[in-house]
Short mmCIF file of C-alpha atoms in Angstrom, two decimals:
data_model
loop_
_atom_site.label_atom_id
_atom_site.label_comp_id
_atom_site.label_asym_id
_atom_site.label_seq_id
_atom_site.Cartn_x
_atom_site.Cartn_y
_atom_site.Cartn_z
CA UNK A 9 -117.86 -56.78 -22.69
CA UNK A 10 -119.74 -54.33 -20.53
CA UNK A 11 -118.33 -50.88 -19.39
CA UNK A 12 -118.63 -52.45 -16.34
CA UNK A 13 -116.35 -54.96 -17.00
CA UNK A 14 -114.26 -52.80 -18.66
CA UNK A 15 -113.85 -50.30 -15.64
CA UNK A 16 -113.10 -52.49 -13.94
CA UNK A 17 -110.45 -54.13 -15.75
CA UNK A 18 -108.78 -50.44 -16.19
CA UNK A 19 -109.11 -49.94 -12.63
CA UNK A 20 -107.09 -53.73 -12.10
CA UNK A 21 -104.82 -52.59 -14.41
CA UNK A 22 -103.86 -48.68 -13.10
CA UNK A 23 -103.34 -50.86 -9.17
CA UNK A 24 -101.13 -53.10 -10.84
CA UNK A 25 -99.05 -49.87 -12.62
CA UNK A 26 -99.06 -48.57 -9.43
CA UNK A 27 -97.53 -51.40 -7.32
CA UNK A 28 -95.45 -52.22 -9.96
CA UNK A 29 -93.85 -48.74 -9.83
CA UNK A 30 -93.52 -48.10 -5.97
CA UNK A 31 -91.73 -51.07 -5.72
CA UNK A 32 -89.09 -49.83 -8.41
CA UNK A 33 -88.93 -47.04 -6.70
CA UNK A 34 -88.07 -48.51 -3.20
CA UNK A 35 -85.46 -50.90 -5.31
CA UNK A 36 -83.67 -47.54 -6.87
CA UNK A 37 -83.67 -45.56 -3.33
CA UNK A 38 -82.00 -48.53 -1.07
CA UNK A 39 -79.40 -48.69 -4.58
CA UNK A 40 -78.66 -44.97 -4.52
CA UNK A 41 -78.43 -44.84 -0.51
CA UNK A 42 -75.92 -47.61 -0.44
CA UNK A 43 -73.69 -46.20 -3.34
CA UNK A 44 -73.76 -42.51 -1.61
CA UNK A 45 -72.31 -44.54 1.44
CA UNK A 46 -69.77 -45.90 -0.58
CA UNK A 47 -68.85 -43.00 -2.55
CA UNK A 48 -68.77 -41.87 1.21
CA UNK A 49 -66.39 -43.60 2.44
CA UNK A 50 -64.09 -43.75 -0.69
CA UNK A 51 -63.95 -40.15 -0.30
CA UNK A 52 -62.91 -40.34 3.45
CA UNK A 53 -60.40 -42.84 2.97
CA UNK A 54 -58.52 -40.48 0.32
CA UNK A 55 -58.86 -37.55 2.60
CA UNK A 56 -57.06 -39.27 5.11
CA UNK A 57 -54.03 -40.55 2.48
CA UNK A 58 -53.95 -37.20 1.36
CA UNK A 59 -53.80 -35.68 5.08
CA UNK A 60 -50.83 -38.43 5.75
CA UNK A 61 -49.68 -37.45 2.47
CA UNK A 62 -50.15 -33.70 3.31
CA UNK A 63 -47.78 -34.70 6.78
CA UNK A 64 -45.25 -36.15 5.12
CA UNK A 65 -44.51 -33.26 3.28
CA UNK A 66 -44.26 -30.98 6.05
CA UNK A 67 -41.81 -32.92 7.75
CA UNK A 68 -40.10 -33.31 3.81
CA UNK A 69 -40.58 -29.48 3.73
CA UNK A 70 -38.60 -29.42 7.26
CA UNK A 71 -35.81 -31.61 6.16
CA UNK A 72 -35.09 -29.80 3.17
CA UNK A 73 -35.33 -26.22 5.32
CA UNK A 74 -32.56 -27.93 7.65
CA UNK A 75 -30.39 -28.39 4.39
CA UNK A 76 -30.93 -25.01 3.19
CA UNK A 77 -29.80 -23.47 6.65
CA UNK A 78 -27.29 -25.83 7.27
CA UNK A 79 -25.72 -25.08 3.14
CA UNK A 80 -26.33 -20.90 4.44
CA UNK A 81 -24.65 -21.58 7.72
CA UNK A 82 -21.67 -23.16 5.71
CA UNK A 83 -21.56 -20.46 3.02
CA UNK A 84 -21.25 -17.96 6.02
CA UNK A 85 -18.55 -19.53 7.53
CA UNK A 86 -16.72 -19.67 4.08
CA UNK A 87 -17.72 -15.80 3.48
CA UNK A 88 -16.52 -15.06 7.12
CA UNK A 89 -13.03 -17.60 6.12
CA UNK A 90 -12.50 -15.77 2.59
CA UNK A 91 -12.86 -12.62 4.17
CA UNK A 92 -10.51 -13.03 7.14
CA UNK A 93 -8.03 -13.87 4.81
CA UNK A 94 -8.23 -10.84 2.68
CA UNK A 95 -7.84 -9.42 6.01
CA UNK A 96 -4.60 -10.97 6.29
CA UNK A 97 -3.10 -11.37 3.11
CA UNK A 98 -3.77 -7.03 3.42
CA UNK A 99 -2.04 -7.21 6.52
CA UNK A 100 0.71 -8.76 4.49
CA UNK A 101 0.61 -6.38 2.05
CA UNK A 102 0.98 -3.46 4.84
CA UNK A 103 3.68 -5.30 6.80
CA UNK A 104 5.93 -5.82 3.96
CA UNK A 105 5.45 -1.82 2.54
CA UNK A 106 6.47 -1.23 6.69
CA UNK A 107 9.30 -3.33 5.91
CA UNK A 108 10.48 -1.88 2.70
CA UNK A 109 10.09 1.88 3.73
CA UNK A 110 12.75 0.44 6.54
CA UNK A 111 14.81 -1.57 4.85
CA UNK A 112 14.75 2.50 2.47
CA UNK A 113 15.08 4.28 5.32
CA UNK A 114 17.71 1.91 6.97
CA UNK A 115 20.21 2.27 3.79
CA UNK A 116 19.63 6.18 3.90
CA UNK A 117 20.57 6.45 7.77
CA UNK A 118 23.90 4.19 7.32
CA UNK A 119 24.71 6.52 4.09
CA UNK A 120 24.39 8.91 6.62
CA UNK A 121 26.35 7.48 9.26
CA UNK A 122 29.13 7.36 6.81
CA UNK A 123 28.58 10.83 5.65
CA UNK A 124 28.74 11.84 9.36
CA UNK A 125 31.40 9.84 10.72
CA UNK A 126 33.88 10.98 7.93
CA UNK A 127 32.63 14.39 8.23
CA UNK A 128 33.69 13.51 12.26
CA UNK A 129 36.89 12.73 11.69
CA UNK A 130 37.63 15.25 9.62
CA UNK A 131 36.79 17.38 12.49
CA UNK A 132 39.09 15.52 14.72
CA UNK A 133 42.19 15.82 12.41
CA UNK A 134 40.89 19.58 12.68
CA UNK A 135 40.84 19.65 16.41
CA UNK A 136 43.85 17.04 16.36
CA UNK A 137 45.70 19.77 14.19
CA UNK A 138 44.47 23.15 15.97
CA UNK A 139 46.20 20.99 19.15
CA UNK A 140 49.41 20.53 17.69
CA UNK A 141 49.42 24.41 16.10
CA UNK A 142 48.56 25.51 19.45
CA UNK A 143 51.14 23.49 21.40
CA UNK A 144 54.03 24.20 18.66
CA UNK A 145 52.49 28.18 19.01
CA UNK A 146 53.34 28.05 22.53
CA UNK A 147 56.95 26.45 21.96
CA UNK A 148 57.84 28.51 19.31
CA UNK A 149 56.58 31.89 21.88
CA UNK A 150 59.01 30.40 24.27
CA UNK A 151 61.87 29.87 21.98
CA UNK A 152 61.42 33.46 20.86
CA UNK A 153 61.36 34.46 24.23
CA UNK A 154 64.09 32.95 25.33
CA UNK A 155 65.98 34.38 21.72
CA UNK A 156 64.49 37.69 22.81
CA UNK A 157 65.88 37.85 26.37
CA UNK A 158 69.22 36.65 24.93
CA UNK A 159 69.49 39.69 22.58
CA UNK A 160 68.44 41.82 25.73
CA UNK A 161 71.16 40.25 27.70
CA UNK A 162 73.40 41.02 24.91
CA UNK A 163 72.51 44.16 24.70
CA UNK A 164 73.17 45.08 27.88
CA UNK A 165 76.60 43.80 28.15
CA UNK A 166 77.15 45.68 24.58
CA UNK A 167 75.45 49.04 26.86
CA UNK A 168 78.32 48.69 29.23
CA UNK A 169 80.73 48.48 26.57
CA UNK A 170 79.99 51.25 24.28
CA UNK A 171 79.90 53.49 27.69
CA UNK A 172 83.66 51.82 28.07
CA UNK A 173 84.85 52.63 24.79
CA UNK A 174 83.06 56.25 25.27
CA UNK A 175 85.01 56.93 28.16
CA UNK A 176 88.44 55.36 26.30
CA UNK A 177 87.61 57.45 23.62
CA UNK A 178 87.49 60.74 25.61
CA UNK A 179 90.11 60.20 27.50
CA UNK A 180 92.42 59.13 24.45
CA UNK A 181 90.91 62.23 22.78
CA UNK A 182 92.05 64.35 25.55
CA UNK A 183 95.39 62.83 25.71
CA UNK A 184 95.92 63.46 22.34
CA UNK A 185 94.89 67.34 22.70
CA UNK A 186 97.31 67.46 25.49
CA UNK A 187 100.52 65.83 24.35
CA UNK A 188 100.00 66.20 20.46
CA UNK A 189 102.13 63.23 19.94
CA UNK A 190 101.57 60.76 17.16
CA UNK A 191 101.13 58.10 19.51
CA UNK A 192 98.65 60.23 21.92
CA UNK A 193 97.02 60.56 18.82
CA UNK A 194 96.89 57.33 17.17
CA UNK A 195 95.59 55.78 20.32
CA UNK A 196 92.77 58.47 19.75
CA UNK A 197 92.04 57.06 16.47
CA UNK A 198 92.08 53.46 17.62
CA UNK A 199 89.73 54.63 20.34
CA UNK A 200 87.01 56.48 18.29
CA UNK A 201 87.19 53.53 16.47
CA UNK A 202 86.73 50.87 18.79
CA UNK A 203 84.22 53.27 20.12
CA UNK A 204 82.14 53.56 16.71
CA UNK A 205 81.77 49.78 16.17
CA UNK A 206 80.88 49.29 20.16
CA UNK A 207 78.37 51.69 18.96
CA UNK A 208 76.83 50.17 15.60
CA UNK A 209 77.09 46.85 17.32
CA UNK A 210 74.99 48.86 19.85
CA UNK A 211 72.58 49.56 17.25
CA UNK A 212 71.72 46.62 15.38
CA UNK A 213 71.13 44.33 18.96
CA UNK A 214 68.59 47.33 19.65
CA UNK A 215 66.85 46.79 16.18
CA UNK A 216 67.21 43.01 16.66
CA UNK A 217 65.73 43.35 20.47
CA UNK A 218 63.03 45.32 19.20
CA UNK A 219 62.33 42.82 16.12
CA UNK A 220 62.63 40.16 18.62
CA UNK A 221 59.79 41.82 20.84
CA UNK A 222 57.73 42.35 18.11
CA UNK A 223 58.01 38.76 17.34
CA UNK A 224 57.43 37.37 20.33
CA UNK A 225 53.94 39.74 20.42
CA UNK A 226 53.20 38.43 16.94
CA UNK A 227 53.47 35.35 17.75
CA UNK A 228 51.60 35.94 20.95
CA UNK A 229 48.75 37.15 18.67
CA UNK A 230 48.56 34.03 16.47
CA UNK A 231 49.09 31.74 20.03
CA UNK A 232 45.72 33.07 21.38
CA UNK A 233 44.18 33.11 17.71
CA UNK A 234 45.00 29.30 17.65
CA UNK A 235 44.51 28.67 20.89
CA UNK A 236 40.25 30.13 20.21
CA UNK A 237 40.44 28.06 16.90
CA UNK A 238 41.62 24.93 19.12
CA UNK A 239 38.95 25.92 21.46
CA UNK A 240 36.37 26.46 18.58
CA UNK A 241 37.41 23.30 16.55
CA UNK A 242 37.05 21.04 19.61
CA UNK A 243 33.76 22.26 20.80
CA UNK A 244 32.59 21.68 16.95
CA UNK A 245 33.78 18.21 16.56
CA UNK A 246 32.00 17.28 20.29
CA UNK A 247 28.98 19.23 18.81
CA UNK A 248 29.14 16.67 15.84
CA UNK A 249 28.84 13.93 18.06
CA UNK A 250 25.40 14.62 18.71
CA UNK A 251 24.49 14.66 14.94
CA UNK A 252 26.58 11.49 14.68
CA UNK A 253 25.20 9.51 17.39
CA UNK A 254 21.95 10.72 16.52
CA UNK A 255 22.25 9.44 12.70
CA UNK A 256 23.58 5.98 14.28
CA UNK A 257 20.26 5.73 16.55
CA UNK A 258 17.98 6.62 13.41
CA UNK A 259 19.76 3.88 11.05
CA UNK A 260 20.01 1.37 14.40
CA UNK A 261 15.84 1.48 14.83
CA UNK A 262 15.60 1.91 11.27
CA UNK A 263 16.68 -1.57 10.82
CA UNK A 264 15.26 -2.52 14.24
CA UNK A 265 11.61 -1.89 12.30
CA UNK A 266 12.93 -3.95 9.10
CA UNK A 267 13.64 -7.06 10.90
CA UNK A 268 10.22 -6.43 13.45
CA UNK A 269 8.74 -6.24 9.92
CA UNK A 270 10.65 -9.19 8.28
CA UNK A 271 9.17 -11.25 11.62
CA UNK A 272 5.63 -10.13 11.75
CA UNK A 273 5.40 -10.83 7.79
CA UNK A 274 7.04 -14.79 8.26
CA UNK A 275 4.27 -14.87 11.04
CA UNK A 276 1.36 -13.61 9.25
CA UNK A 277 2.86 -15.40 6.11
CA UNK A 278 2.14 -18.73 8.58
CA UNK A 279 -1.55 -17.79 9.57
CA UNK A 280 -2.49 -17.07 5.59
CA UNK A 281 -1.24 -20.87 4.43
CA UNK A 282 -3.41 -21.93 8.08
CA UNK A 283 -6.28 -19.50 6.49
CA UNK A 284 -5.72 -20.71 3.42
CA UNK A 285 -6.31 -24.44 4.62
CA UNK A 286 -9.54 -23.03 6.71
CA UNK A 287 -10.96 -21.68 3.44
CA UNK A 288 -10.58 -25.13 1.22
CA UNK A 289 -12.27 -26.76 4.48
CA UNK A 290 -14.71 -24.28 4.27
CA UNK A 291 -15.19 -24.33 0.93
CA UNK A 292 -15.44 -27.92 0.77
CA UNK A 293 -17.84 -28.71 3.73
CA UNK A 294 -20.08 -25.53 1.98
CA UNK A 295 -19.86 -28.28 -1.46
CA UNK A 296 -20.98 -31.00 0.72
CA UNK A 297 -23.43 -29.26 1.89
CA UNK A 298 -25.33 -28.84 -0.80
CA UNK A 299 -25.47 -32.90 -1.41
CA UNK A 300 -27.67 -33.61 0.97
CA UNK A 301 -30.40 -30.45 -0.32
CA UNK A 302 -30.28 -31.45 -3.24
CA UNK A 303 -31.29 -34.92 -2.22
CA UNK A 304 -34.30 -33.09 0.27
CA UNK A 305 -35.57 -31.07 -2.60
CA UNK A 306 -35.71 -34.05 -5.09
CA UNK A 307 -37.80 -35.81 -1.55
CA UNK A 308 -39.82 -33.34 -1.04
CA UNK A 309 -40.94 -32.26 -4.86
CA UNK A 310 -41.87 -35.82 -4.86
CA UNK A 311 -43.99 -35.71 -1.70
CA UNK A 312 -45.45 -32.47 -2.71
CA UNK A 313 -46.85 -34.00 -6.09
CA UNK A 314 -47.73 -36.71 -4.44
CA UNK A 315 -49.37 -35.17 -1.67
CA UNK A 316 -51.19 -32.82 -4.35
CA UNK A 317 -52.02 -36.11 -6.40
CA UNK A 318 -53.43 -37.45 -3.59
CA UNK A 319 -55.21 -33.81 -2.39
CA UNK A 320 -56.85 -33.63 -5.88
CA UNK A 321 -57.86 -37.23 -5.77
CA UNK A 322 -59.69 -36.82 -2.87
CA UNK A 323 -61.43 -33.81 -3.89
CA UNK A 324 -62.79 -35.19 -6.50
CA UNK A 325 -63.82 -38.12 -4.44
CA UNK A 326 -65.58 -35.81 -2.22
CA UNK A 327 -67.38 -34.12 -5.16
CA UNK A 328 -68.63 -37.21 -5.93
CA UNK A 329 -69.50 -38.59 -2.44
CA UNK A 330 -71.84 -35.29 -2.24
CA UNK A 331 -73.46 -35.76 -5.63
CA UNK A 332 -74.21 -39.20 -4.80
CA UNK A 333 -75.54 -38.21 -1.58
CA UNK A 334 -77.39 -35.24 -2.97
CA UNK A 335 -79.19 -37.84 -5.66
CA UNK A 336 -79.82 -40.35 -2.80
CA UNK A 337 -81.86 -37.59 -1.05
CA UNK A 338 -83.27 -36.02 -3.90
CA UNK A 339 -84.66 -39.76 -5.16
CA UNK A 340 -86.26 -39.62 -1.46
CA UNK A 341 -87.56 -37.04 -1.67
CA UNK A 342 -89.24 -37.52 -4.86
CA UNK A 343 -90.65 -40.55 -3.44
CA UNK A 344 -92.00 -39.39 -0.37
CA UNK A 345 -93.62 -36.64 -2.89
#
């Protein structure tokens, strides 16, 4: 064969190479093209389930944030429940130490009422007494008085009879110094006589007059000293009254207080058991509460791995949708080279 012949059939052969390969090349581009679209759209249509995905969780993430405040909102009211009644079972507490310091005080006042009101009449049978001392005083003045005027009055009469007998006696005496006769004389005798017991008679009314006086002043004495002790006795018994009536007010509002306090603790005995039926309400809607977040959280963990299933899904997706696009234009490229 000729080099002619033979250039020529190299050159037939290096057309038909080339032909052969641009037309591969066209073939692989349209393939590459068409699988970057799909890879494309693949990737779009997972970004969109993850984005309704990503949507449902929110709103998941909103019901379960409605549970959590409505489970806080109940444990607040049971807080707010429990504590009022501390509040009142302390005002319980207070109410009945009111109570027993008055009941206490209410038994120490009547002790003293008693105390007082025998101490009282103690005074009266004083004053009752100093009465009946002064009023017998005053009898016994005027008994003596009248015992004392008596001896006066007899005293007087007994005056005028020892000045009788004194004049009988001198004028017997001078009869006798006149006649001498035994007679004259003898009637002397019986008149000195008669004379001498006018006189001692005479005597002892004067002693008993003046005894009598001195009585009567005596007892004059002890009438005005029990008349002041009357006086004095009777303004200390009404004095008394004062500390009486005073201890009787102190045990009457004493006890007044106890049964206030025996009252108020029945009623606030009443709002505890009512407090007491708030707080097991409370305490049971705060339970129920937590039902339905527990149910939202187990919703929502499975919408969040879901929605981060579908998230990293189409991510990679998208990864791939560029690569595929970056090969389709880099085998372009390369051809247009």
């Amino acid at each position: 064969m000729s080099q002619r012949n033979v250039s020529f059939l190299v050159l037939l052969l290096v057309s038909t190479l080339a032909v052969s390969s641009f037309s591969a090349s066209a073939h692989a581009e349209s393939y590459m093209q068409t699988r970057a679209k799909a890879a494309r759209k693949s990737a779009d249509d997972a970004d969109a389930l993850a984005l309704v995905a990503q949507a449902d969780y929110n709103e998941k993430l909103k019901v379960e944030a409605a549970a959590k405040k409505a489970v806080d909102d109940a444990d607040a009211d049971l807080a707010a429940a429990q504590t009022e009644l501390g509040n009142k079972k302390k005002q319980l507490d207070d109410t009945k130490a009111k109570g027993e310091k008055a009941r206490q005080d209410t038994i120490a006042f009547k002790q003293a009422v008693r105390d007082e009101q025998e101490y009282d009449d103690e005074l009266e049978m004083d004053a009752l007494e100093a009465v009946n001392n002064e009023e017998q005083s005053a009898k016994d003045i005027v008994d003596a008085q009248a015992r004392a005027n008596l001896t006066g009055d007899l005293l007087t009469e007994q005056n005028v009879i020892v000045q009788e007998a004194t004049a009988d006696a001198t004028y017997y005496s001078r009869q006798a110094s006149k006649l001498k006769t035994p007679d004259a004389q003898a009637q002397a005798l019986e008149a000195q006589s008669i004379r001498a017991q006018a006189v001692r008679i005479q005597g002892a009314l004067v002693k008993q007059a003046q005894r009598s006086t001195e009585r009567v002043g005596k007892m004059q004495f002890e009438w005005s000293a029990s008349n002041k002790d009357k006086s004095d006795t009777r303004g200390k018994a009404d004095e008394h009254k004062a500390t009486l009536n005073k201890a009787k007010k102190d045990a009457s509002d004493a006890e007044a207080q106890y049964n206030q306090a025996i009252t108020e603790a029945k009623t606030i005995d009443a709002a505890i058991k009512q407090q007491n039926a708030v707080v097991i309400a409370k305490s049971k809607a705060a339970k129920d509460a937590r039902v339905p977040l527990a149910k939202a959280a187990t919703i929502r963990a499975n919408s969040e791995a879901k929605a981060n299933a579908l998230k990293s899904r189409a991510d990679g997706m998208k990864a791939i949708a560029d690569k595929a696009e970056k090969d389709a234009n880099g085998n372009g490229n390369g051809n247009s080279r």
